[in-house]
PDB file of C-alpha atoms in Angstrom:
ATOM      1  CA  MET A   1     -80.820 -28.106  22.254  1.00 78.00           C
ATOM      2  CA  ASP A   2     -82.781 -31.179  21.317  1.00 85.00           C
ATOM      3  CA  ARG A   3     -81.462 -34.019  19.175  1.00 89.00           C
ATOM      4  CA  SER A   4     -82.726 -32.650  15.836  1.00 90.00           C
ATOM      5  CA  GLN A   5     -81.167 -29.235  16.508  1.00 91.00           C
ATOM      6  CA  LYS A   6     -77.865 -30.916  17.344  1.00 90.00           C
ATOM      7  CA  THR A   7     -78.006 -32.967  14.136  1.00 92.00           C
ATOM      8  CA  GLU A   8     -78.705 -29.808  12.157  1.00 92.00           C
ATOM      9  CA  ALA A   9     -75.840 -27.942  13.865  1.00 91.00           C
ATOM     10  CA  VAL A  10     -73.407 -30.784  13.087  1.00 92.00           C
ATOM     11  CA  ALA A  11     -74.521 -30.873   9.439  1.00 92.00           C
ATOM     12  CA  GLN A  12     -74.165 -27.103   9.159  1.00 93.00           C
ATOM     13  CA  LEU A  13     -70.649 -27.124  10.634  1.00 91.00           C
ATOM     14  CA  ASN A  14     -69.658 -30.079   8.445  1.00 92.00           C
ATOM     15  CA  GLU A  15     -70.772 -28.134   5.375  1.00 92.00           C
ATOM     16  CA  VAL A  16     -68.692 -25.153   6.526  1.00 91.00           C
ATOM     17  CA  PHE A  17     -65.610 -27.354   7.060  1.00 91.00           C
ATOM     18  CA  ASN A  18     -65.959 -28.750   3.534  1.00 91.00           C
ATOM     19  CA  GLU A  19     -66.074 -25.274   1.932  1.00 91.00           C
ATOM     20  CA  VAL A  20     -63.581 -23.058   3.779  1.00 92.00           C
ATOM     21  CA  GLY A  21     -59.863 -22.402   3.277  1.00 90.00           C
ATOM     22  CA  VAL A  22     -58.864 -21.964   6.912  1.00 92.00           C
ATOM     23  CA  VAL A  23     -60.282 -22.655  10.393  1.00 94.00           C
ATOM     24  CA  VAL A  24     -58.916 -20.861  13.467  1.00 95.00           C
ATOM     25  CA  VAL A  25     -59.686 -22.115  16.979  1.00 95.00           C
ATOM     26  CA  THR A  26     -59.831 -19.432  19.670  1.00 94.00           C
ATOM     27  CA  ARG A  27     -60.333 -19.618  23.415  1.00 94.00           C
ATOM     28  CA  ASN A  28     -62.761 -17.221  25.052  1.00 90.00           C
ATOM     29  CA  LEU A  29     -61.385 -16.056  28.390  1.00 90.00           C
ATOM     30  CA  GLY A  30     -64.358 -13.930  29.430  1.00 88.00           C
ATOM     31  CA  LEU A  31     -65.281 -11.740  26.469  1.00 90.00           C
ATOM     32  CA  THR A  32     -68.194  -9.420  27.139  1.00 91.00           C
ATOM     33  CA  VAL A  33     -71.168  -9.280  24.774  1.00 92.00           C
ATOM     34  CA  ASP A  34     -69.906  -5.967  23.342  1.00 94.00           C
ATOM     35  CA  GLN A  35     -66.459  -7.434  22.735  1.00 93.00           C
ATOM     36  CA  SER A  36     -67.960 -10.520  21.049  1.00 92.00           C
ATOM     37  CA  THR A  37     -70.101  -8.300  18.846  1.00 93.00           C
ATOM     38  CA  GLU A  38     -67.051  -6.216  17.922  1.00 94.00           C
ATOM     39  CA  LEU A  39     -65.107  -9.382  17.069  1.00 93.00           C
ATOM     40  CA  ARG A  40     -67.931 -10.716  14.887  1.00 94.00           C
ATOM     41  CA  THR A  41     -68.163  -7.353  13.100  1.00 94.00           C
ATOM     42  CA  LYS A  42     -64.430  -7.351  12.382  1.00 94.00           C
ATOM     43  CA  MET A  43     -64.672 -10.926  11.123  1.00 93.00           C
ATOM     44  CA  ARG A  44     -67.534 -10.049   8.767  1.00 94.00           C
ATOM     45  CA  GLU A  45     -65.629  -7.008   7.469  1.00 93.00           C
ATOM     46  CA  ALA A  46     -62.662  -9.275   6.710  1.00 90.00           C
ATOM     47  CA  GLY A  47     -64.865 -11.819   4.931  1.00 91.00           C
ATOM     48  CA  ALA A  48     -64.720 -14.371   7.729  1.00 93.00           C
ATOM     49  CA  SER A  49     -67.183 -15.916  10.183  1.00 93.00           C
ATOM     50  CA  TYR A  50     -66.949 -16.517  13.921  1.00 94.00           C
ATOM     51  CA  LYS A  51     -69.070 -18.953  15.883  1.00 93.00           C
ATOM     52  CA  VAL A  52     -69.117 -20.430  19.337  1.00 92.00           C
ATOM     53  CA  ALA A  53     -69.879 -24.114  18.923  1.00 89.00           C
ATOM     54  CA  LYS A  54     -70.173 -26.965  21.384  1.00 92.00           C
ATOM     55  CA  ASN A  55     -66.882 -28.857  21.299  1.00 92.00           C
ATOM     56  CA  ARG A  56     -68.611 -32.242  21.097  1.00 93.00           C
ATOM     57  CA  LEU A  57     -70.714 -31.162  18.122  1.00 93.00           C
ATOM     58  CA  ALA A  58     -67.717 -29.550  16.404  1.00 92.00           C
ATOM     59  CA  LYS A  59     -65.732 -32.785  16.805  1.00 93.00           C
ATOM     60  CA  LEU A  60     -68.579 -34.724  15.210  1.00 93.00           C
ATOM     61  CA  ALA A  61     -68.712 -32.231  12.340  1.00 92.00           C
ATOM     62  CA  LEU A  62     -64.961 -32.540  11.749  1.00 91.00           C
ATOM     63  CA  LYS A  63     -65.214 -36.212  10.814  1.00 90.00           C
ATOM     64  CA  ASP A  64     -64.523 -36.892   7.118  1.00 85.00           C
ATOM     65  CA  THR A  65     -63.165 -33.351   6.488  1.00 89.00           C
ATOM     66  CA  ASP A  66     -59.658 -31.997   5.931  1.00 89.00           C
ATOM     67  CA  TYR A  67     -59.825 -30.266   9.326  1.00 91.00           C
ATOM     68  CA  VAL A  68     -60.002 -33.389  11.495  1.00 91.00           C
ATOM     69  CA  GLY A  69     -56.562 -32.460  12.913  1.00 90.00           C
ATOM     70  CA  ILE A  70     -57.911 -29.507  14.937  1.00 92.00           C
ATOM     71  CA  GLU A  71     -59.913 -31.865  17.151  1.00 92.00           C
ATOM     72  CA  GLU A  72     -57.113 -31.706  19.737  1.00 92.00           C
ATOM     73  CA  PHE A  73     -57.660 -27.928  20.157  1.00 93.00           C
ATOM     74  CA  LEU A  74     -61.357 -28.290  21.022  1.00 93.00           C
ATOM     75  CA  SER A  75     -61.408 -28.302  24.808  1.00 91.00           C
ATOM     76  CA  GLY A  76     -62.644 -25.639  27.167  1.00 90.00           C
ATOM     77  CA  PRO A  77     -64.480 -22.469  26.082  1.00 92.00           C
ATOM     78  CA  THR A  78     -63.538 -22.424  22.396  1.00 92.00           C
ATOM     79  CA  ALA A  79     -64.917 -20.731  19.301  1.00 93.00           C
ATOM     80  CA  LEU A  80     -64.243 -21.213  15.615  1.00 94.00           C
ATOM     81  CA  ALA A  81     -63.344 -18.619  13.005  1.00 94.00           C
ATOM     82  CA  TRP A  82     -63.260 -19.523   9.328  1.00 94.00           C
ATOM     83  CA  SER A  83     -63.015 -18.018   5.873  1.00 92.00           C
ATOM     84  CA  GLU A  84     -62.572 -19.050   2.272  1.00 91.00           C
ATOM     85  CA  ASP A  85     -59.581 -16.710   1.980  1.00 86.00           C
ATOM     86  CA  PRO A  86     -56.775 -18.572   3.785  1.00 84.00           C
ATOM     87  CA  VAL A  87     -55.590 -15.385   5.526  1.00 90.00           C
ATOM     88  CA  ALA A  88     -58.763 -13.415   6.408  1.00 90.00           C
ATOM     89  CA  ALA A  89     -59.949 -15.317   9.506  1.00 91.00           C
ATOM     90  CA  ALA A  90     -56.432 -15.658  10.917  1.00 92.00           C
ATOM     91  CA  LYS A  91     -55.672 -11.971  10.365  1.00 92.00           C
ATOM     92  CA  ALA A  92     -58.927 -10.773  11.968  1.00 93.00           C
ATOM     93  CA  ALA A  93     -58.561 -13.098  14.974  1.00 93.00           C
ATOM     94  CA  VAL A  94     -54.901 -12.227  15.590  1.00 93.00           C
ATOM     95  CA  GLU A  95     -55.527  -8.470  15.274  1.00 93.00           C
ATOM     96  CA  PHE A  96     -58.407  -8.675  17.753  1.00 94.00           C
ATOM     97  CA  ALA A  97     -56.366 -10.835  20.159  1.00 93.00           C
ATOM     98  CA  LYS A  98     -53.568  -8.228  20.137  1.00 92.00           C
ATOM     99  CA  SER A  99     -55.913  -5.564  21.470  1.00 91.00           C
ATOM    100  CA  ASN A 100     -57.913  -7.843  23.768  1.00 90.00           C
ATOM    101  CA  ASP A 101     -56.296 -10.279  26.194  1.00 89.00           C
ATOM    102  CA  LYS A 102     -59.579 -12.149  26.714  1.00 91.00           C
ATOM    103  CA  LEU A 103     -59.265 -13.870  23.327  1.00 92.00           C
ATOM    104  CA  GLU A 104     -56.517 -16.439  22.931  1.00 93.00           C
ATOM    105  CA  ILE A 105     -55.492 -18.049  19.650  1.00 94.00           C
ATOM    106  CA  VAL A 106     -55.250 -21.806  20.251  1.00 94.00           C
ATOM    107  CA  GLY A 107     -54.437 -23.110  16.779  1.00 93.00           C
ATOM    108  CA  GLY A 108     -56.133 -24.020  13.560  1.00 93.00           C
ATOM    109  CA  SER A 109     -55.817 -25.648  10.208  1.00 92.00           C
ATOM    110  CA  MET A 110     -55.413 -24.710   6.586  1.00 90.00           C
ATOM    111  CA  GLY A 111     -56.775 -27.760   4.811  1.00 86.00           C
ATOM    112  CA  THR A 112     -54.959 -30.823   6.108  1.00 88.00           C
ATOM    113  CA  GLN A 113     -52.094 -28.704   7.488  1.00 90.00           C
ATOM    114  CA  VAL A 114     -52.615 -28.283  11.248  1.00 93.00           C
ATOM    115  CA  LEU A 115     -51.199 -25.014  12.603  1.00 91.00           C
ATOM    116  CA  ASP A 116     -50.312 -24.114  16.181  1.00 92.00           C
ATOM    117  CA  GLU A 117     -50.633 -20.599  17.615  1.00 91.00           C
ATOM    118  CA  ALA A 118     -47.368 -19.452  16.009  1.00 91.00           C
ATOM    119  CA  GLY A 119     -48.468 -20.879  12.654  1.00 91.00           C
ATOM    120  CA  ILE A 120     -51.742 -18.937  12.794  1.00 91.00           C
ATOM    121  CA  LYS A 121     -49.871 -15.745  13.703  1.00 91.00           C
ATOM    122  CA  SER A 122     -47.451 -16.153  10.787  1.00 89.00           C
ATOM    123  CA  LEU A 123     -50.388 -16.914   8.473  1.00 88.00           C
ATOM    124  CA  ALA A 124     -52.014 -13.678   9.672  1.00 88.00           C
ATOM    125  CA  SER A 125     -48.891 -11.705   8.745  1.00 87.00           C
ATOM    126  CA  MET A 126     -49.185 -12.758   5.092  1.00 85.00           C
ATOM    127  CA  PRO A 127     -50.986 -10.508   2.591  1.00 81.00           C
ATOM    128  CA  SER A 128     -54.623 -11.375   1.941  1.00 76.00           C
ATOM    129  CA  LEU A 129     -55.911 -12.681  -1.370  1.00 76.00           C
ATOM    130  CA  ASP A 130     -57.217  -9.221  -2.326  1.00 77.00           C
ATOM    131  CA  GLU A 131     -53.865  -7.601  -1.503  1.00 80.00           C
ATOM    132  CA  LEU A 132     -52.050 -10.178  -3.646  1.00 79.00           C
ATOM    133  CA  ARG A 133     -54.457  -9.580  -6.537  1.00 81.00           C
ATOM    134  CA  GLY A 134     -53.836  -5.830  -6.260  1.00 84.00           C
ATOM    135  CA  THR A 135     -50.074  -6.371  -6.325  1.00 82.00           C
ATOM    136  CA  ILE A 136     -50.318  -8.566  -9.425  1.00 82.00           C
ATOM    137  CA  VAL A 137     -52.510  -6.018 -11.228  1.00 83.00           C
ATOM    138  CA  GLY A 138     -50.026  -3.287 -10.299  1.00 79.00           C
ATOM    139  CA  LEU A 139     -47.131  -5.354 -11.650  1.00 75.00           C
ATOM    140  CA  LEU A 140     -49.005  -6.013 -14.883  1.00 77.00           C
ATOM    141  CA  ASN A 141     -49.906  -2.323 -15.334  1.00 74.00           C
ATOM    142  CA  ALA A 142     -46.398  -1.041 -14.616  1.00 74.00           C
ATOM    143  CA  PRO A 143     -44.825  -2.157 -17.942  1.00 75.00           C
ATOM    144  CA  ALA A 144     -47.708  -0.622 -19.934  1.00 70.00           C
ATOM    145  CA  THR A 145     -47.258   2.686 -18.092  1.00 71.00           C
ATOM    146  CA  LYS A 146     -43.498   2.634 -18.740  1.00 71.00           C
ATOM    147  CA  ILE A 147     -44.041   1.919 -22.453  1.00 71.00           C
ATOM    148  CA  ALA A 148     -46.484   4.820 -22.758  1.00 71.00           C
ATOM    149  CA  ARG A 149     -44.027   7.137 -21.005  1.00 72.00           C
ATOM    150  CA  VAL A 150     -41.115   6.074 -23.254  1.00 69.00           C
ATOM    151  CA  VAL A 151     -43.204   6.512 -26.405  1.00 71.00           C
ATOM    152  CA  ASN A 152     -44.429   9.977 -25.347  1.00 72.00           C
ATOM    153  CA  GLU A 153     -41.076  11.244 -24.021  1.00 75.00           C
ATOM    154  CA  PRO A 154     -39.426  12.176 -27.399  1.00 74.00           C
ATOM    155  CA  ALA A 155     -42.466  14.227 -28.404  1.00 71.00           C
ATOM    156  CA  ALA A 156     -42.429  15.993 -25.040  1.00 71.00           C
ATOM    157  CA  LYS A 157     -38.712  16.809 -25.408  1.00 73.00           C
ATOM    158  CA  LEU A 158     -39.334  18.186 -28.890  1.00 69.00           C
ATOM    159  CA  ALA A 159     -42.196  20.348 -27.591  1.00 75.00           C
ATOM    160  CA  ARG A 160     -39.955  21.716 -24.816  1.00 77.00           C
ATOM    161  CA  VAL A 161     -37.210  22.577 -27.337  1.00 76.00           C
ATOM    162  CA  PHE A 162     -39.707  24.440 -29.584  1.00 75.00           C
ATOM    163  CA  GLY A 163     -41.083  26.208 -26.511  1.00 80.00           C
ATOM    164  CA  ALA A 164     -37.569  27.299 -25.504  1.00 81.00           C
ATOM    165  CA  TYR A 165     -36.829  28.649 -29.005  1.00 77.00           C
ATOM    166  CA  GLY A 166     -40.156  30.476 -29.024  1.00 79.00           C
ATOM    167  CA  ALA A 167     -39.377  32.065 -25.644  1.00 81.00           C
ATOM    168  CA  LYS A 168     -35.861  32.992 -26.823  1.00 78.00           C
ATOM    169  CA  ASP A 169     -37.166  34.656 -30.013  1.00 77.00           C
ATOM    170  CA  ALA A 170     -39.797  36.567 -28.061  1.00 74.00           C
ATOM    171  CA  ALA A 171     -37.136  37.943 -25.690  1.00 65.00           C
TER     172      ALA A 171
END
């Protein structure tokens, strides 16, 4: 990497740090190419990104962002996962780490709040933004469904009574 490429990489990472909701720092303990590809695929499916970045360049990119606190986690063979949804990157990384012992969760940050490994794991156990939206829509639709059922129920009872009298007269 020459100097201009490094400058571009720092600017790119800085832009990412200014836009995302969460950053997760992972440690690569010998992932194969296939395993890395699988991890990146799972990240993309979850709406997150995963990138191996030079620690020195990542530290430079962290300056003047909310994520400056994760600088302490950037040592050794690390990689960064991030997403706009505060849960997506953490959930994808933790799920992959459960099935693969060659990926270790080091820590991360959600805005200015620095999280250790346990914090990232508890963040991953929370429902995602899409799941929360679905729950809210379900809660909003439930009263409308109940109202429609209550309004239609007397007519249905009346129809059953007429049906019973009709069956009785026919017999």
